[in-house]
Short mmCIF file of C-alpha atoms in Angstrom, two decimals:
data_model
loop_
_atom_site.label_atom_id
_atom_site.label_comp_id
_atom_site.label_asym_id
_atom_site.label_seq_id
_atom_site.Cartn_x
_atom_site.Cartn_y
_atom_site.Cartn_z
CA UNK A 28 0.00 0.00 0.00
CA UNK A 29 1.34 3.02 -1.03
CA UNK A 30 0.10 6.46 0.69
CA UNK A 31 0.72 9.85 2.03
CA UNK A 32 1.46 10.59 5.63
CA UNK A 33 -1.71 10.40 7.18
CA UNK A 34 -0.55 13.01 10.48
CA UNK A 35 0.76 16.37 10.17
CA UNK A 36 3.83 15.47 8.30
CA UNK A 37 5.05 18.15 5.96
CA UNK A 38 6.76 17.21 2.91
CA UNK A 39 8.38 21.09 1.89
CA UNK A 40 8.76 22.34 -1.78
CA UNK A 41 5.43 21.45 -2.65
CA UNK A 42 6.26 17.90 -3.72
CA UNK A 43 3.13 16.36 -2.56
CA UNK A 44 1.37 18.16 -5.16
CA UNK A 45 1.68 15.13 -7.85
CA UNK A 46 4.66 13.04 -6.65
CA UNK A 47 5.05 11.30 -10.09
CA UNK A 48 5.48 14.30 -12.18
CA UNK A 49 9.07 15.22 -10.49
CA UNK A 50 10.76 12.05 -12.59
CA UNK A 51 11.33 13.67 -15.36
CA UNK A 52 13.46 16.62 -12.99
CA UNK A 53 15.72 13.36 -11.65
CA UNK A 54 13.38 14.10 -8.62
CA UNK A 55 11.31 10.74 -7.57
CA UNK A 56 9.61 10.63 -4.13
CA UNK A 57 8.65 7.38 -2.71
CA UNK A 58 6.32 7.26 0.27
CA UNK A 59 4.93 3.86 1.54
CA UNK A 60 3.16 2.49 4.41
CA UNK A 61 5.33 0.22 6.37
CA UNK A 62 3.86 -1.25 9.10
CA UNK A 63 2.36 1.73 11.29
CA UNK A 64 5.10 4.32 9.87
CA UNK A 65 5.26 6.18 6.66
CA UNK A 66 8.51 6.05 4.68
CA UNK A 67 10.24 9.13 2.49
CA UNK A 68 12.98 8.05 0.29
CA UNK A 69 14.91 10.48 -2.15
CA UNK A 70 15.28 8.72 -5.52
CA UNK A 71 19.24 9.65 -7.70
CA UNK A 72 18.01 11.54 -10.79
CA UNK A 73 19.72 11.60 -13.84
CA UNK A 74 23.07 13.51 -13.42
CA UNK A 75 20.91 15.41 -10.32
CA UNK A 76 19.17 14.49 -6.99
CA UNK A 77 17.55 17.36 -5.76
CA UNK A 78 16.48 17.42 -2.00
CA UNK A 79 13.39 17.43 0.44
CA UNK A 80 12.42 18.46 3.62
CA UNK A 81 10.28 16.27 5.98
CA UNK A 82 9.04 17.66 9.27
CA UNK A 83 6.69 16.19 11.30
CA UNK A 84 6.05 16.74 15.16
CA UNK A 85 8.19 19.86 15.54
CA UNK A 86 11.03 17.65 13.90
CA UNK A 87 12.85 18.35 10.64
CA UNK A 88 14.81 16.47 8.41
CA UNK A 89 16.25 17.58 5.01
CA UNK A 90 16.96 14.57 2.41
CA UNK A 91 19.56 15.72 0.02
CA UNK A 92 21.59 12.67 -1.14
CA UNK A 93 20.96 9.35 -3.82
CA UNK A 94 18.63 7.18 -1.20
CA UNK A 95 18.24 9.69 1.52
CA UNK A 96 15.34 8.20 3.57
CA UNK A 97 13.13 9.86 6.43
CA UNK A 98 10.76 7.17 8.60
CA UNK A 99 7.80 8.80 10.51
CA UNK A 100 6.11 6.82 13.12
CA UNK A 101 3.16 7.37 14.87
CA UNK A 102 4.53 8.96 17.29
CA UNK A 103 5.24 12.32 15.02
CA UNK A 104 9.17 12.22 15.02
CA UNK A 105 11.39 12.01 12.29
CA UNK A 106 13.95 9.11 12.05
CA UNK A 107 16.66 9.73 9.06
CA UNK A 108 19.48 7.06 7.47
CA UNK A 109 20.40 6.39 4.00
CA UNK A 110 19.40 3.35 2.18
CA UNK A 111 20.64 1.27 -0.35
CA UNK A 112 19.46 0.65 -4.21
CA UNK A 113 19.00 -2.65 -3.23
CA UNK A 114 16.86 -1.92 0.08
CA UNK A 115 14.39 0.57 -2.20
CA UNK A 116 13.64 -2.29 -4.69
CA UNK A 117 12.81 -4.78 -2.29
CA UNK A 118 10.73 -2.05 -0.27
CA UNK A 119 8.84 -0.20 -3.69
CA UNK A 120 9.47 -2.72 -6.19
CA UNK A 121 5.73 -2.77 -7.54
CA UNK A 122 5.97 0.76 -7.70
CA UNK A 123 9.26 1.55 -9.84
CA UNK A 124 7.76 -0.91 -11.54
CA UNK A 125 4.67 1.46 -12.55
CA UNK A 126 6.90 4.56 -13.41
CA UNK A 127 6.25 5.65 -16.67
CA UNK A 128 9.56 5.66 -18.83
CA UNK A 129 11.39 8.70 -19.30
CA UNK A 130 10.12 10.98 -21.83
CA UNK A 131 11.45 10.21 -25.68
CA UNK A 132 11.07 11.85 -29.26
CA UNK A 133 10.86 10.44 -32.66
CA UNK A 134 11.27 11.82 -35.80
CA UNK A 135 10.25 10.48 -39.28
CA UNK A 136 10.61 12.31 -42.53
CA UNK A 137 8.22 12.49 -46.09
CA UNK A 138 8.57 12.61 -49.79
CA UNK A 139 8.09 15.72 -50.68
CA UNK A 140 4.12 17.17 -51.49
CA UNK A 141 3.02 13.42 -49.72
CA UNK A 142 1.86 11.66 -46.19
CA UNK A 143 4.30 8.86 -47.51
CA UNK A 144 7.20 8.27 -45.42
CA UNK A 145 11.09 8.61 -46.93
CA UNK A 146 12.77 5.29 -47.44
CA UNK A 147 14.73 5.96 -44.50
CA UNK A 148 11.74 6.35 -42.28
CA UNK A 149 10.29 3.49 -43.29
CA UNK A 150 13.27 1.30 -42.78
CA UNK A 151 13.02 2.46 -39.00
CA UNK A 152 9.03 2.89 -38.76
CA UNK A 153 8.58 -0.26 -37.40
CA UNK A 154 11.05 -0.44 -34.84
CA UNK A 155 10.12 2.95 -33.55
CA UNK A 156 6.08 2.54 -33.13
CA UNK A 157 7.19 -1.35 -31.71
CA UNK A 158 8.86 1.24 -28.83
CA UNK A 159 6.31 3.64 -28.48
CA UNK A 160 3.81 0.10 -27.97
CA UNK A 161 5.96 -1.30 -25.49
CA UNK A 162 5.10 1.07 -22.79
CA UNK A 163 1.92 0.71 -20.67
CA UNK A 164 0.12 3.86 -20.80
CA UNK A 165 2.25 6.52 -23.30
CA UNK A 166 0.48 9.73 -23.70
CA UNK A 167 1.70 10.45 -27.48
CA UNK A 168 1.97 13.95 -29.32
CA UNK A 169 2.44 14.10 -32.73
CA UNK A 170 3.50 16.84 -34.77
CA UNK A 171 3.46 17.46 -38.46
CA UNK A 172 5.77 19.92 -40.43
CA UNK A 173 6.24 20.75 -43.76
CA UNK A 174 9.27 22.51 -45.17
CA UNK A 175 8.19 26.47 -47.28
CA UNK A 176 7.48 24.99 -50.68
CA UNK A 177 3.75 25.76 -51.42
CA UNK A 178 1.10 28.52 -49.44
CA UNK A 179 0.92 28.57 -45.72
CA UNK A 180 -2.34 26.87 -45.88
CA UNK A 181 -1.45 24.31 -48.07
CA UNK A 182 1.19 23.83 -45.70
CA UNK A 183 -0.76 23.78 -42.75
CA UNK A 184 -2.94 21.37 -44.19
CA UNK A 185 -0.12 19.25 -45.06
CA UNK A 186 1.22 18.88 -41.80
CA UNK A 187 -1.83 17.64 -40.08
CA UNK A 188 -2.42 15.37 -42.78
CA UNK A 189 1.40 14.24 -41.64
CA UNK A 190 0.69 13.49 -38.36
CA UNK A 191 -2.72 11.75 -38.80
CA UNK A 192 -1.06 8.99 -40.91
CA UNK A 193 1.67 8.77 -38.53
CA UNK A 194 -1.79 8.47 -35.68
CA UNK A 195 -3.50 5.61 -37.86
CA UNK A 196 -0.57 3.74 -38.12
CA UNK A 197 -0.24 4.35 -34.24
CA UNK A 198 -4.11 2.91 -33.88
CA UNK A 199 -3.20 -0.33 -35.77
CA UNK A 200 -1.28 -1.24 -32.97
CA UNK A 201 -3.54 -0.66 -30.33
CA UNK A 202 -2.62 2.22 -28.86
CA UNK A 203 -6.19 4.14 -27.63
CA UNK A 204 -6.77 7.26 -30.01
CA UNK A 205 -7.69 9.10 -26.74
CA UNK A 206 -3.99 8.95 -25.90
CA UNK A 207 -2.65 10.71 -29.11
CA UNK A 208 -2.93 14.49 -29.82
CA UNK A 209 -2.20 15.51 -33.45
CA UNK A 210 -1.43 18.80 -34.78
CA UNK A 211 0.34 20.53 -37.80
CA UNK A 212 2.46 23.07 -37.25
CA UNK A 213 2.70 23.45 -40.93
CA UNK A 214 6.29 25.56 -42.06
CA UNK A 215 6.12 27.56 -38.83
CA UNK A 216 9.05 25.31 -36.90
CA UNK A 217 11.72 24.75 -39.77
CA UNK A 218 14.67 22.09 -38.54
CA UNK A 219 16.78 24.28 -41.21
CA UNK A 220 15.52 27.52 -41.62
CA UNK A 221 14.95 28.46 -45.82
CA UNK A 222 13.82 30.78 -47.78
CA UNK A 223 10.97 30.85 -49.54
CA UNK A 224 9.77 28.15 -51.93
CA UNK A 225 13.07 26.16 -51.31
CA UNK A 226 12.60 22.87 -50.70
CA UNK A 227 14.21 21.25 -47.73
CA UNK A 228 13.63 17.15 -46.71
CA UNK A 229 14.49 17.71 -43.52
CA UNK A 230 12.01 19.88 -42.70
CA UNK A 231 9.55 17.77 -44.11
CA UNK A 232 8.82 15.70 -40.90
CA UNK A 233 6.70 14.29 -38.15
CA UNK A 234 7.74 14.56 -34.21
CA UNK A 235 6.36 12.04 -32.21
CA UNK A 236 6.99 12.69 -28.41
CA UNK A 237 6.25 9.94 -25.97
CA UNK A 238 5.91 10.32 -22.19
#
C-alpha cells in the first residue's frame, strides 16, 4: 500500500502536489506504508538528486543525497538514514515498476508534397512505433511539419495530414486514439531555416513525443 502521511507530516517544496510528475526533474519521491510508519525516500536523478524536507512533530529532516530516507512513526518524530538501491527495490518494487519511462522523441521524414514516409523512415518505422507500444500507458503527441514549398495553408494542411497517418498507423497497434494528440504546425518550426519556396527534406517531418 502506497500512501501519504496520514498526520501532520510536511513534505516542503510542494512535492506532494503530484509526486510522479518530479521524474522527469531526476526528482522521484517514494512514500509507503510500512507497518504503522510512513517512509520518504529520495530517488538519484539523472546527473541530479535534488532534496526534500520532511518535518513532522516539531522535527525536521532535510533529504539531500541518492537514497536519503526519512521514517515517521506514529509517534510524530522524524527518524533519518540512507538506504541502499537494493533496500528501495525490495521495499517499492511494484511501484518503480509502474513509473512511466522517461520521456522520448521520434522523428520520421516524407517525400516531398506526400503523407508517404522517406525510405529511411520506413526502414526504422517499425522499430520505432514497436517502442512507443511497449510502454503501458504513453500519452503520445504528434507533430506534423512541412518545409516552405507551397502557401501557408497548403502547408498547414499538409502537416496535419502528416501526423494523422503517422496516428493511424499508431491505432493499428492498439494504442487508444484518446492517448494521441495531433497537430500541424505546418512551415512555422523549420529544422533548417529556408527561404521561400526552397525545398528542404528535412524539414519535411513528423515529431512524435512519448511520455
Amino acid at each position: 500500500m502506497f500512501a501519504p502521511a496520514r498526520r501532520k507530516t510536511d513534505v516542503s517544496s510542494a512535492l506532494t502536489r503530484n509526486l510522479l510528475r518530479l521524474a522527469p526533474l531526476g526528482l522521484l519521491v517514494l512514500a509507503g506504508c510500512a507497518g504503522r510508519d510512513d517512509l520518504y525516500v529520495l530517488l538519484p536523478g539523472k546527473g541530479k538528486t535534488g532534496a526534500l524536507t520532511v518535518t513532522s512533530g516539531g522535527e525536521r529532516r532535510i533529504l539531500d543525497q541518492p537514497y536519503a530516507a526519512a521514517r515517521v512513526p506514529r509517534t510524530g518524530s522524524v527518524n533519518g538514514r540512507v538506504t541502499t538501491e537494493a533496500e528501495v527495490r525490495r521495499a517499492f518494487g511494484p511501484a518503480l515498476a509502474a513509473q512511466p519511462g522517461r520521456p522520448v522523441s521520434f522523428y520520421l521524414y516524407f517525400l516531398a508534397d506526400t503523407d508517404e514516409f522517406t525510405l529511411e523512415s520506413k526502414q526504422v518505422v517499425t522499430h520505432i512505433f514497436a517502442e512507443i507500444a511497449r510502454r503501458p500507458a504513453p500519452e503520445i503527441v504528434i507533430i506534423g511539419h512541412t518545409d516552405r514549398v507551397g502557401s501557408v495553408q497548403y502547408n498547414d494542411a499538409l502537416s496535419r495530414k502528416r501526423a494523422e497517418r503517422v496516428r493511424e498507423e499508431l491505432l493499428k497497434l492498439g494504442i487508444p486514439k484518446v492517448r494521441m494528440s495531433v497537430a500541424g504546425r505546418g512551415e512555422r518550426e523549420p529544422e533548417i531555416s529556408t527561404a521561400d519556396q526552397v525545398p528542404e527534406p528535412r524539414n519535411r517531418r513528423v515529431e512524435i513525443s512519448v511520455r
